[in-house]
XYZ file of N, CA and C in Angstrom:
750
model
N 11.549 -86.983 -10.088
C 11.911 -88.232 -10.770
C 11.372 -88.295 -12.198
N 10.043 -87.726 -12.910
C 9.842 -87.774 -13.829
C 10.577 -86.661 -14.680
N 11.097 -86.031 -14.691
C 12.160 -85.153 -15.323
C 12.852 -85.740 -15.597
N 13.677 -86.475 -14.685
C 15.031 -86.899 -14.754
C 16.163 -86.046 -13.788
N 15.796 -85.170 -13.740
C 16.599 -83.729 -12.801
C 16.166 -82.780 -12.130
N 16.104 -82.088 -11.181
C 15.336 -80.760 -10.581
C 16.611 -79.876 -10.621
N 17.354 -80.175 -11.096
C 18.634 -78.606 -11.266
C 18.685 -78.194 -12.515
N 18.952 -76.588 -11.967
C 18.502 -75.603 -13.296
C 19.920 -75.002 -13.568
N 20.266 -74.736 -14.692
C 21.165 -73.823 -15.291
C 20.932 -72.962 -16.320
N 21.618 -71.415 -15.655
C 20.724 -70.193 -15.994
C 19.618 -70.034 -16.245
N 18.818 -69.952 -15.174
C 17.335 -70.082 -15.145
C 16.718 -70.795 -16.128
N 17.525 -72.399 -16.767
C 16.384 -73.043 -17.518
C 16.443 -74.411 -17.277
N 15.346 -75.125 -17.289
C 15.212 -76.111 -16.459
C 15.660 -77.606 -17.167
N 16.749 -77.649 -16.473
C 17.692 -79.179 -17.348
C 17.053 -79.904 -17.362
N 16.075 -80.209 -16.261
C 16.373 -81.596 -16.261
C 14.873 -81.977 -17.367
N 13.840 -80.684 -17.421
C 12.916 -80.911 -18.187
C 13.028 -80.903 -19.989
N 14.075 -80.515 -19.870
C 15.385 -80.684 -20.889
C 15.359 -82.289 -21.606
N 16.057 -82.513 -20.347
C 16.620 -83.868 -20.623
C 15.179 -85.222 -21.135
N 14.278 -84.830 -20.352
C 13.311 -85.624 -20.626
C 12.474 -85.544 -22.075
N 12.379 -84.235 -22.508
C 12.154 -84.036 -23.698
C 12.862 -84.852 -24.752
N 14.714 -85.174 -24.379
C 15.400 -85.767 -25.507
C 14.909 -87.310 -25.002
N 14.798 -87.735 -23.959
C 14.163 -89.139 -23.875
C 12.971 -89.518 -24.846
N 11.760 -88.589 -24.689
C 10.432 -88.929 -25.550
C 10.679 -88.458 -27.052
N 11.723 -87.670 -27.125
C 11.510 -87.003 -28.581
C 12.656 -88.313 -29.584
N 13.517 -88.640 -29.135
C 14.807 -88.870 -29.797
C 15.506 -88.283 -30.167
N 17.186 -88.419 -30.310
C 17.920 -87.293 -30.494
C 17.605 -85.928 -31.596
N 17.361 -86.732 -33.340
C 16.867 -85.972 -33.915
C 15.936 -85.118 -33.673
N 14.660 -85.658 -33.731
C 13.619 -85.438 -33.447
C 13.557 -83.846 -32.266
N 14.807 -84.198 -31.307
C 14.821 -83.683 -30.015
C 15.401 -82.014 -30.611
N 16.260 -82.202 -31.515
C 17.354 -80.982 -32.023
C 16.773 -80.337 -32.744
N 16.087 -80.771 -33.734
C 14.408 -80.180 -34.147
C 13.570 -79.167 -33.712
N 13.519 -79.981 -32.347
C 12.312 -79.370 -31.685
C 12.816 -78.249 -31.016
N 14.426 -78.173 -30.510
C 14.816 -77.566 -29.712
C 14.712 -76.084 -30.841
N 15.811 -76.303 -31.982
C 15.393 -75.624 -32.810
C 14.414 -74.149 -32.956
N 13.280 -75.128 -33.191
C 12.011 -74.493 -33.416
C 11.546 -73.400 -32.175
N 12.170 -74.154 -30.894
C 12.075 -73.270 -29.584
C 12.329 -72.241 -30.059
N 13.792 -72.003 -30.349
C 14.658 -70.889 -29.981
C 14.185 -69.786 -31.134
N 13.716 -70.696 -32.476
C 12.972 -69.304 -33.106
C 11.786 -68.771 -32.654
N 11.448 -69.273 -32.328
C 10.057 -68.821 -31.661
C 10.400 -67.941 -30.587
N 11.597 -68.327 -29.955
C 11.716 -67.607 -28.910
C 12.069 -65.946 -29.046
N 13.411 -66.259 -30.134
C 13.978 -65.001 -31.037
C 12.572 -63.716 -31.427
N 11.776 -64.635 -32.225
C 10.092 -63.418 -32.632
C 9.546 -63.121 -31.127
N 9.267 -64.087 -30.562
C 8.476 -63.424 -29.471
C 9.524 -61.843 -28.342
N 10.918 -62.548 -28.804
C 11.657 -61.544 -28.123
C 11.675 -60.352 -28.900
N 11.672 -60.499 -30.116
C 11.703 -58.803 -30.864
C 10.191 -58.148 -30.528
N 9.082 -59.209 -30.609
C 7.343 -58.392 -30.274
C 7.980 -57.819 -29.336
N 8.098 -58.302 -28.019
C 8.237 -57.873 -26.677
C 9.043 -56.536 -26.574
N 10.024 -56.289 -27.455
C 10.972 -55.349 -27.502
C 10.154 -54.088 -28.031
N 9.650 -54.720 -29.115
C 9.005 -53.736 -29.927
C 8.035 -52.912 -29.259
N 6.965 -54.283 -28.094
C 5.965 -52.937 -27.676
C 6.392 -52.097 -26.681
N 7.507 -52.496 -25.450
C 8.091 -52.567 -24.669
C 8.949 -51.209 -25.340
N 8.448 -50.417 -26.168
C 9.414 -49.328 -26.893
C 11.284 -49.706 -26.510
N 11.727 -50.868 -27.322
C 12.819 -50.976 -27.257
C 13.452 -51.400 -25.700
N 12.887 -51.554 -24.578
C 13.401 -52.044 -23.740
C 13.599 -53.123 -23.545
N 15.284 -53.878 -23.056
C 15.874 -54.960 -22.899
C 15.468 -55.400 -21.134
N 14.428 -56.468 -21.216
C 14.547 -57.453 -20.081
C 15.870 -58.853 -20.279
N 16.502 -58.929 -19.365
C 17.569 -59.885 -19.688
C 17.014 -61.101 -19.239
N 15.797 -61.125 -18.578
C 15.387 -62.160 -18.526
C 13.998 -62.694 -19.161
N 13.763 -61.647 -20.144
C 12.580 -61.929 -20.892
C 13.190 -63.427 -22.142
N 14.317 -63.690 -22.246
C 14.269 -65.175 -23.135
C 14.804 -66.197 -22.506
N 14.719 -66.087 -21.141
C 15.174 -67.484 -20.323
C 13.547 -67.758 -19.788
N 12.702 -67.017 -19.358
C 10.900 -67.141 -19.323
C 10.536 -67.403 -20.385
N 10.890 -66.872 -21.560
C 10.323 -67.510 -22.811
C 10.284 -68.934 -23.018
N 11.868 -69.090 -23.206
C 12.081 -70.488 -23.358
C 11.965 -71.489 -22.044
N 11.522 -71.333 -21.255
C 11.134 -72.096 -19.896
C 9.926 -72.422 -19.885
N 8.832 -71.264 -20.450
C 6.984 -71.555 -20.763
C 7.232 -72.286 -21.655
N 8.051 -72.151 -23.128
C 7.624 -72.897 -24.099
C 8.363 -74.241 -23.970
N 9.398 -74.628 -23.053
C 9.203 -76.202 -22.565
C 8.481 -76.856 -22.058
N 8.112 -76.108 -21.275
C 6.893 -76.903 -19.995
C 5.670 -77.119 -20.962
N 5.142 -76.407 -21.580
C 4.266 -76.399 -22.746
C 4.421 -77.992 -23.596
N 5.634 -78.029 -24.091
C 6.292 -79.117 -24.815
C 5.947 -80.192 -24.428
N 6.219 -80.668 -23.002
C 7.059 -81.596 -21.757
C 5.140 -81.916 -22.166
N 4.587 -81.153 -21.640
C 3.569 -81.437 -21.080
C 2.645 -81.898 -22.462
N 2.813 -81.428 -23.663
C 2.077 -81.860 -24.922
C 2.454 -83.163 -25.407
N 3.583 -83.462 -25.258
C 4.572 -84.745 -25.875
C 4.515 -86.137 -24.791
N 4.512 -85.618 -23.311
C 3.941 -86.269 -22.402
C 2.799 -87.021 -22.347
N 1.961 -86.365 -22.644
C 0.534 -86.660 -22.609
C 0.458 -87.708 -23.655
N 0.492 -87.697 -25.007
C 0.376 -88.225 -25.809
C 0.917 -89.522 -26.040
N 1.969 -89.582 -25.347
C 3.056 -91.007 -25.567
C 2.279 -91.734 -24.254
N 2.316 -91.062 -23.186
C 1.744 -91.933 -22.042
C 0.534 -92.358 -22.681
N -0.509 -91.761 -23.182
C -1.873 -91.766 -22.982
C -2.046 -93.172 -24.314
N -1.279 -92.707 -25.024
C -0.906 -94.012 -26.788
C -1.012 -95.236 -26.095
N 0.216 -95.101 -24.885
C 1.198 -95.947 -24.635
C 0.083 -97.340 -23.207
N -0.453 -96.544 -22.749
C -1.347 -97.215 -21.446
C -2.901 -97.213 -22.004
N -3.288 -98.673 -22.053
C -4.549 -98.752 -22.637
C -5.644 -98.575 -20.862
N -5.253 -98.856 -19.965
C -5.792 -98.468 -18.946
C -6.617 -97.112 -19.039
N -6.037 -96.392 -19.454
C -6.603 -94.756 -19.214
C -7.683 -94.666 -20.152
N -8.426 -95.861 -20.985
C -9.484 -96.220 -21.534
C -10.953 -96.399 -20.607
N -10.259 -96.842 -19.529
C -11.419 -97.191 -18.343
C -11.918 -96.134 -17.458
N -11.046 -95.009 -17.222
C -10.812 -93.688 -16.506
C -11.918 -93.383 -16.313
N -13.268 -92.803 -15.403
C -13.932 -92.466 -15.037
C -14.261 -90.862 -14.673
N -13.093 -90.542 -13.852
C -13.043 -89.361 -13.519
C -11.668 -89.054 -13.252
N -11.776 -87.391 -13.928
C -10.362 -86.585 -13.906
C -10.578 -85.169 -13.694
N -9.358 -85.469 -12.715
C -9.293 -83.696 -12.225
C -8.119 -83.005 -12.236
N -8.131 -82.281 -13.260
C -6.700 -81.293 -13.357
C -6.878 -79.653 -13.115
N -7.503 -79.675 -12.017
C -7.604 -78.223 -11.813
C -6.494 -77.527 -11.446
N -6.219 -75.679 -11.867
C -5.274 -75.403 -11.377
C -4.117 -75.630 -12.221
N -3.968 -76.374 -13.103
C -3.071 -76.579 -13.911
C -2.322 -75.526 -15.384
N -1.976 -74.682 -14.833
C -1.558 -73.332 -15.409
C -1.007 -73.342 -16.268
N -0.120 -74.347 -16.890
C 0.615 -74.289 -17.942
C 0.011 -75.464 -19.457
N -1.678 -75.869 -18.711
C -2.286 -76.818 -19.920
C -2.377 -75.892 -20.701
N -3.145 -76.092 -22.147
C -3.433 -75.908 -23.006
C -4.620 -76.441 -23.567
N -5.370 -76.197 -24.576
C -6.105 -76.883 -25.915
C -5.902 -78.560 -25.963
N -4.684 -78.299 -26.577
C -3.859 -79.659 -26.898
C -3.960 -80.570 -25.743
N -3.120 -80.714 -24.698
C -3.507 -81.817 -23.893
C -4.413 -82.133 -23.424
N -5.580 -80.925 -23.306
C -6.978 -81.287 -22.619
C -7.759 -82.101 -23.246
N -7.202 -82.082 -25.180
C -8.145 -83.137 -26.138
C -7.391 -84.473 -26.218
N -6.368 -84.143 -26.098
C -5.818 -85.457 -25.798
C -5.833 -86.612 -24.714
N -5.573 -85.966 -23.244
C -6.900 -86.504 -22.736
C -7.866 -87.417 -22.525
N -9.142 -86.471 -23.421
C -10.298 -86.671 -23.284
C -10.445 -87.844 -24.442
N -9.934 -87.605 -25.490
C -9.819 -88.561 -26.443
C -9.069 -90.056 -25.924
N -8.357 -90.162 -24.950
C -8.076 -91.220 -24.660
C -8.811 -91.883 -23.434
N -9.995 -91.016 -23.141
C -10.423 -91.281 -22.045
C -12.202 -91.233 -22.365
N -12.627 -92.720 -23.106
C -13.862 -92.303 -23.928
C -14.858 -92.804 -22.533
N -14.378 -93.301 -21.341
C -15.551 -93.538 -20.578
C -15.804 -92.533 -19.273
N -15.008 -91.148 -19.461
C -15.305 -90.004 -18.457
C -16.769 -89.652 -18.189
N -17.113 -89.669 -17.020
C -18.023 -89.067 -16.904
C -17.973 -87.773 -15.905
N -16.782 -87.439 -15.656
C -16.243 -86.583 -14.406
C -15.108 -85.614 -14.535
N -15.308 -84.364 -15.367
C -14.019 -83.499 -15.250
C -14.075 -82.397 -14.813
N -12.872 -81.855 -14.142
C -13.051 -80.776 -13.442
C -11.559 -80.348 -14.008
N -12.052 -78.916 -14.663
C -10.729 -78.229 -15.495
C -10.760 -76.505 -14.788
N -10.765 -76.544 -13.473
C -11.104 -75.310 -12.741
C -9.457 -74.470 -12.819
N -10.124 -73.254 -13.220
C -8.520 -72.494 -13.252
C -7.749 -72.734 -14.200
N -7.914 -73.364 -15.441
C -7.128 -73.607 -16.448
C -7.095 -72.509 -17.492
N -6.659 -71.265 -17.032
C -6.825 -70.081 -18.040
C -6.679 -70.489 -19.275
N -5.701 -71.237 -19.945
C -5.468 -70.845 -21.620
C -6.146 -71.695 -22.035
N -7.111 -72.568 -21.559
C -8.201 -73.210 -22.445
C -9.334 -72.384 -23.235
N -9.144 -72.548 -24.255
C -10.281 -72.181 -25.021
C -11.398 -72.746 -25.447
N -12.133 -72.491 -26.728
C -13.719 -73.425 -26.802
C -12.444 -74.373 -27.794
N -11.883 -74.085 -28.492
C -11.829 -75.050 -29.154
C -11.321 -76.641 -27.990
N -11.213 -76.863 -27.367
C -11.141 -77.686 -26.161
C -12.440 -78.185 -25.647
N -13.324 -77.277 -25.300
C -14.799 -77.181 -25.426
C -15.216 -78.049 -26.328
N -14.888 -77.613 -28.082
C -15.250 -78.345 -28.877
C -15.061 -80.017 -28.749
N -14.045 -80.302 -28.570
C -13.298 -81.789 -28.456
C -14.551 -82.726 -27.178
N -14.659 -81.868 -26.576
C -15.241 -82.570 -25.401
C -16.630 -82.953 -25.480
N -17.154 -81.801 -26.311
C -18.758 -82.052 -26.340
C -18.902 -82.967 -27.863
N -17.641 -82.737 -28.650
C -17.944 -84.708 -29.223
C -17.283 -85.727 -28.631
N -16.366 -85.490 -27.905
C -15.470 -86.728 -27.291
C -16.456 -87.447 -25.971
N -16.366 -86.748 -25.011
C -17.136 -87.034 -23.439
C -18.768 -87.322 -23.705
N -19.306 -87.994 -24.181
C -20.496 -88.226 -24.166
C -21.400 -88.950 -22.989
N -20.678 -89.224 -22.800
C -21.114 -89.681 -21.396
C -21.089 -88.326 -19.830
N -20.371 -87.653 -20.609
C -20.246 -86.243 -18.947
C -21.542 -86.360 -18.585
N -21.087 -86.572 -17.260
C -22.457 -85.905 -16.253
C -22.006 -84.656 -14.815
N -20.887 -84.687 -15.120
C -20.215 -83.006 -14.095
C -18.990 -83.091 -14.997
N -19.215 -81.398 -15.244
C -18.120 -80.723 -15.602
C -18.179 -79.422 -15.138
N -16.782 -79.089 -14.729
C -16.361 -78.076 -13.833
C -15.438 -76.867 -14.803
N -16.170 -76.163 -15.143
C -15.173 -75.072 -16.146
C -14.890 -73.410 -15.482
N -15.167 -73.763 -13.953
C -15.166 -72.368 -13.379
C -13.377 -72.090 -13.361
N -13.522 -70.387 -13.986
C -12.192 -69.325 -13.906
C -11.341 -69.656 -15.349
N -12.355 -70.724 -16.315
C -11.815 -70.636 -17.508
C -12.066 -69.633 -18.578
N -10.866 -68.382 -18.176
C -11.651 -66.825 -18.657
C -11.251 -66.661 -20.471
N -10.901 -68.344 -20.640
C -10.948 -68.548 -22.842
C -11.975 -68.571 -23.236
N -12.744 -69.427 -22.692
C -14.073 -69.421 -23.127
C -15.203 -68.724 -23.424
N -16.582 -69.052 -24.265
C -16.931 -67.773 -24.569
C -18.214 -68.963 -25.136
N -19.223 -68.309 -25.400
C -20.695 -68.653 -25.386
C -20.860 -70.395 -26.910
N -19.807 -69.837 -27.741
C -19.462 -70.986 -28.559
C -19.185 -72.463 -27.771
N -18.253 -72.457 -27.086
C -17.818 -73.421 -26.241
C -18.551 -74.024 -25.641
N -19.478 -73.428 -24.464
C -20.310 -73.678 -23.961
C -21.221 -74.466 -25.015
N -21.777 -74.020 -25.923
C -22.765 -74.226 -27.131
C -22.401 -75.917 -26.958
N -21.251 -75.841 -27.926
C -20.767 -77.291 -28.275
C -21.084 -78.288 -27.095
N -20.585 -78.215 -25.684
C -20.662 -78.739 -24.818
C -22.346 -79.236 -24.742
N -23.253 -78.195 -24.507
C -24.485 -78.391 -24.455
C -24.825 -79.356 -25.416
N -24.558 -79.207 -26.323
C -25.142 -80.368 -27.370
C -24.426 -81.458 -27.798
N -23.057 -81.910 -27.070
C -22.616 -83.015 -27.086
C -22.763 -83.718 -25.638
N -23.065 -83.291 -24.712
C -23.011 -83.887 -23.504
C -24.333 -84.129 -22.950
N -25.281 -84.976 -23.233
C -26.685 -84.856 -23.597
C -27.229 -85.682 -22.033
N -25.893 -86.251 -21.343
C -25.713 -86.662 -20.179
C -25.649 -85.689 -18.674
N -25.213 -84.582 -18.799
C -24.656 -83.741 -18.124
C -25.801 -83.359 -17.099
N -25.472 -83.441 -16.204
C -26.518 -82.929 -14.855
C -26.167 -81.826 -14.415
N -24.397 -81.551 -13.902
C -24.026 -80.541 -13.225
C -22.892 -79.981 -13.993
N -23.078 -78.570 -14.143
C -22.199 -77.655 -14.785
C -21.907 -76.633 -14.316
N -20.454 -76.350 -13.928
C -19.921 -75.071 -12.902
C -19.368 -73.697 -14.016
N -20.045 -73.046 -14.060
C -19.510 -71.794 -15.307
C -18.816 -70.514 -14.471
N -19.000 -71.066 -13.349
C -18.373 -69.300 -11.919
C -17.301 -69.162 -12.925
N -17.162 -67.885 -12.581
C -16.299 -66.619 -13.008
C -15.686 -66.567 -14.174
N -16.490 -67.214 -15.381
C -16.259 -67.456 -16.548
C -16.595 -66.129 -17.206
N -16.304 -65.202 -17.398
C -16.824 -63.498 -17.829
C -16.825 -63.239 -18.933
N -16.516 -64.291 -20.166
C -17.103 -64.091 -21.163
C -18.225 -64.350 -21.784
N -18.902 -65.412 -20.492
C -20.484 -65.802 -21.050
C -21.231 -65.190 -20.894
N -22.644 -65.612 -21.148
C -23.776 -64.598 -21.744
C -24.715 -64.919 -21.309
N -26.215 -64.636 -20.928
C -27.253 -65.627 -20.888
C -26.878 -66.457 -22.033
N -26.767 -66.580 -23.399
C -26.943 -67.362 -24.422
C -26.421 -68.916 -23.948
N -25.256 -68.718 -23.116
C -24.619 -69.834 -22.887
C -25.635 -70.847 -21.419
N -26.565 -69.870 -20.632
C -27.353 -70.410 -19.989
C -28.626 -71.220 -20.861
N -29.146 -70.266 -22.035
C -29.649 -70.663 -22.776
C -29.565 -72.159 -23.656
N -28.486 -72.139 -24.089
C -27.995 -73.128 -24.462
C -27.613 -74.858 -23.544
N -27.624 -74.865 -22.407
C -27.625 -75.667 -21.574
C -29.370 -75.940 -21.051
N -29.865 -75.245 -20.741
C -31.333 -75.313 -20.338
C -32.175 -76.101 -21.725
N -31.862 -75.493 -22.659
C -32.415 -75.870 -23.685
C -32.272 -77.056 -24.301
N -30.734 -77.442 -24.367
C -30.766 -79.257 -24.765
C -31.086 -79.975 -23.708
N -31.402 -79.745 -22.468
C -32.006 -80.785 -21.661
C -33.139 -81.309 -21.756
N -33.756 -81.710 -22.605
C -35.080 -82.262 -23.191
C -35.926 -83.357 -21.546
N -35.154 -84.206 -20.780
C -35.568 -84.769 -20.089
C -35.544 -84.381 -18.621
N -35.331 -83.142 -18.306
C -34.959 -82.638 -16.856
C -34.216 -83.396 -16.357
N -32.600 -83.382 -17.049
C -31.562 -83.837 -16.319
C -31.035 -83.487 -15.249
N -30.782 -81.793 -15.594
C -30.245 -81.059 -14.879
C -30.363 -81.093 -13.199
N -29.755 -80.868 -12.576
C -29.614 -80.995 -10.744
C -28.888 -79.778 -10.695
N -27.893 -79.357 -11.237
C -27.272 -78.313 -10.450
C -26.271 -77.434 -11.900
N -26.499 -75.872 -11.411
C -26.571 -75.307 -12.412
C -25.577 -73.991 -11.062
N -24.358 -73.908 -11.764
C -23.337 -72.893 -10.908
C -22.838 -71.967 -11.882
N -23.168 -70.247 -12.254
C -22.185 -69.419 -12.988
C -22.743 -68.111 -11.779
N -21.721 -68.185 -10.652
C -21.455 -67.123 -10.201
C -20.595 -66.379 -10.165
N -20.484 -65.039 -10.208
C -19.407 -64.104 -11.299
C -19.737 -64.265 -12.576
N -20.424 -64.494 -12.967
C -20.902 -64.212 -14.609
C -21.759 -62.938 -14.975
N -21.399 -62.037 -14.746
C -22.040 -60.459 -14.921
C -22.605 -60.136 -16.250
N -22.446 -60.929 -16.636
C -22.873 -60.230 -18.304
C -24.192 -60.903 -18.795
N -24.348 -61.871 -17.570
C -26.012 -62.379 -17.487
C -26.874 -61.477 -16.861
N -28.320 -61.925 -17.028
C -29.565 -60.829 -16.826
C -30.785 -61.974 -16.548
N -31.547 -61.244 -15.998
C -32.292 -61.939 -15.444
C -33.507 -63.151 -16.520
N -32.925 -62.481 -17.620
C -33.248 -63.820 -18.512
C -32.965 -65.074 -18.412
N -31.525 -65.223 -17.738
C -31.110 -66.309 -17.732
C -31.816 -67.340 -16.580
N -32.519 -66.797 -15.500
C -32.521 -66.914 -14.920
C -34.013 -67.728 -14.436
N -35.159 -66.674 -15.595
C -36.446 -67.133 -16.057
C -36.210 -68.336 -16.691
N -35.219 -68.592 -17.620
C -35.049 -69.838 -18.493
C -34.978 -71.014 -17.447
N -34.172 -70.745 -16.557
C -33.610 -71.813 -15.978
C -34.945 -72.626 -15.066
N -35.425 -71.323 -14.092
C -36.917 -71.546 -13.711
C -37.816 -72.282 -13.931
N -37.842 -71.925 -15.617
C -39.045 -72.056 -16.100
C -38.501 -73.473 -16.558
N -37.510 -74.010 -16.713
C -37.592 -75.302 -17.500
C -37.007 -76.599 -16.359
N -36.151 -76.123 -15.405
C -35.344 -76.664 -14.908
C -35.928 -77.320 -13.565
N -37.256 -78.527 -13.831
C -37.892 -78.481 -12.635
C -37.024 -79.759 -11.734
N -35.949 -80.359 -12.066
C -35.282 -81.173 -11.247
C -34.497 -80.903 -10.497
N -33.830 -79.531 -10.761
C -32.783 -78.600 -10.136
C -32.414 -78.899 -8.277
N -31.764 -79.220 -7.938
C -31.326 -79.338 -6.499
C -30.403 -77.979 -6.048
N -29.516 -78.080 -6.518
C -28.348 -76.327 -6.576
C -28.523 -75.783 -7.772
N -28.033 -74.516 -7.292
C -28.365 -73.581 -8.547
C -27.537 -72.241 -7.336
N -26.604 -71.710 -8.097
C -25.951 -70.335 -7.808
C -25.671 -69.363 -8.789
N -26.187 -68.195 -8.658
C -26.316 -67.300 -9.649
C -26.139 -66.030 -8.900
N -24.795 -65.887 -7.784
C -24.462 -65.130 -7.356
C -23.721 -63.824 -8.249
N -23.695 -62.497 -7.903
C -22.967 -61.772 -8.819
C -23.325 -61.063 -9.931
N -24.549 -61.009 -10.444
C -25.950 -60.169 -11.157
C -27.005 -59.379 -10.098
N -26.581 -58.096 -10.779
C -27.577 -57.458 -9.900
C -29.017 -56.868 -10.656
N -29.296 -57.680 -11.220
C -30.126 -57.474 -12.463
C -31.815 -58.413 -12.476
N -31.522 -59.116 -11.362
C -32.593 -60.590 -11.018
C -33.650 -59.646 -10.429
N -34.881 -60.345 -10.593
C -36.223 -59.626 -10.028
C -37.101 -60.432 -8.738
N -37.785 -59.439 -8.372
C -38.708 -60.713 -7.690
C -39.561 -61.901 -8.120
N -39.666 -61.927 -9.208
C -40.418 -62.273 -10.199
C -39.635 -63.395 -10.714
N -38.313 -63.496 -11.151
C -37.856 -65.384 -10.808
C -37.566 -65.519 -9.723
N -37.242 -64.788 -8.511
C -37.489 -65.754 -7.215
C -39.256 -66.665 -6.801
N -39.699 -66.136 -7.691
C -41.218 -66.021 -7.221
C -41.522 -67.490 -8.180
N -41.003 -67.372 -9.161
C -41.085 -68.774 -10.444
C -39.996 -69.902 -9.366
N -39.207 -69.521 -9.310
C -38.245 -70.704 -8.395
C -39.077 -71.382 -7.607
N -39.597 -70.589 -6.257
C -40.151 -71.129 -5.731
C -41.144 -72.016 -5.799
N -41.988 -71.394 -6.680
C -43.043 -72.693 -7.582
C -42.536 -73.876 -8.163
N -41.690 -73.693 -8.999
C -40.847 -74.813 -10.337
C -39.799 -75.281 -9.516
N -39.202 -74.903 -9.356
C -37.810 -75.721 -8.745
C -38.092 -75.973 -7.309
N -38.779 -77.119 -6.657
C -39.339 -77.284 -5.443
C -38.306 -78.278 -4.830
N -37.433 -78.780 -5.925
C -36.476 -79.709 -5.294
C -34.816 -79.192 -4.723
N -35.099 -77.655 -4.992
C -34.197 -77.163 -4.519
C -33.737 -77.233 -2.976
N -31.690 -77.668 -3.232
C -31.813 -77.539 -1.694
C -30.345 -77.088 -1.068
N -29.470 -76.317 -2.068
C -28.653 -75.309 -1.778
C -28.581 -74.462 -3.225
């Protein structure tokens, strides 16, 4: 029903079509469509090009099908979110799993949603820090955020977050594989008041048992804590845990 249609012709989706010319206006709409199809045209010659000259016949009906849903979903966001002063009060949001977000709608969003204290953006591959960025000045109030399997991100992101979210108790970083200790670093470290309760980056391999002393050594409110997936940890922060983090209890 929010389309307007669920029938497709030649693998492209009308009816998400049609809804686009609703929010855009006609002009506006022919424009945009426009702009698709060049975009679509370059991305089809790259593809050719690395693809040493091979023709997929269905490599520009996928093209132009991602870069609607992309659209639907950027132009969407924004008119609803303008449009409903409600989503001012919003508390908590969860769009995990959501494969075709982006940057763009995740700040949009968050920007319309200045009293979050609750997001969970699990599985959202094409997010990057700059999204990150938006949040750790927008969400000031976060106290859980969930960024596990967001494999854009990267020790910057994290950064920003740490030092805009000065609220934050619980932070999920699993299988985020571009972080670093630095990015553990960076969270341990703006917690000036032992906020922290629960601290999750399992699958994060490119940490070392530094990260791990930090957390120890500073993190005496800690309840969870998973740091599965380093084989690099000693006896020696299990041995600090046990002392410092006494409130541990998964």
């Amino acid at each position: 029903p929010l389309f307007g249609s669920s029938g497709f012709f030649q693998d492209q989706p009308v009816g998400k079509m049609r809804f686009c010319y609703r929010v855009l206006g006609p002009q506006a709409f022919e424009d945009w469509k426009l702009s698709i199809e060049n975009y679509d045209v370059s991305q089809t010659k790259k593809s050719s090009t690395s693809d040493g000259n091979k023709k997929n016949p269905f490599d520009k009906a996928g093209l132009v099908a991602d870069r609607v849903m992309e659209r639907v979903i950027e132009w969407t966001l924004t008119q609803l979110l303008d449009y409903f002063g409600v989503f001012k009060n919003f508390k908590k949001l969860e769009i995990a799993h959501c494969l075709m977000m982006s940057d763009y709608p995740i700040i949009e969003l968050v920007r319309s949603m200045p009293s979050l204290n609750h997001l969970d953006l699990t599985g959202i591959i094409k997010i990057s820090d700059t999204a990150l960025n938006y949040i750790g000045k927008l969400c000031t109030k976060l106290s859980y955020l969930n960024i596990t399997g967001c494999l854009g991100i990267s020790d910057d992101g994290v950064a920003a977050v740490a030092a805009g979210c000065l609220h934050l108790e619980h932070i999920y970083l699993n299988e985020c594989t571009n972080l670093s200790d630095a990015s553990i670093a960076f969270i341990v470290n703006f917690d000036m008041i032992g906020r922290l309760k629960g601290i999750f980056y399992k699958g994060v391999y490119r940490t070392t048992e530094e990260s791990l002393t930090q957390i120890t050594g500073q993190c005496t409110s800690l309840t969870s804590l998973s740091v599965a997936g380093s084989a690099q940890y000693r006896d020696v922060q299990l041995l600090q845990m046990a002392r410092n983090c006494q409130l541990l209890s998964s």
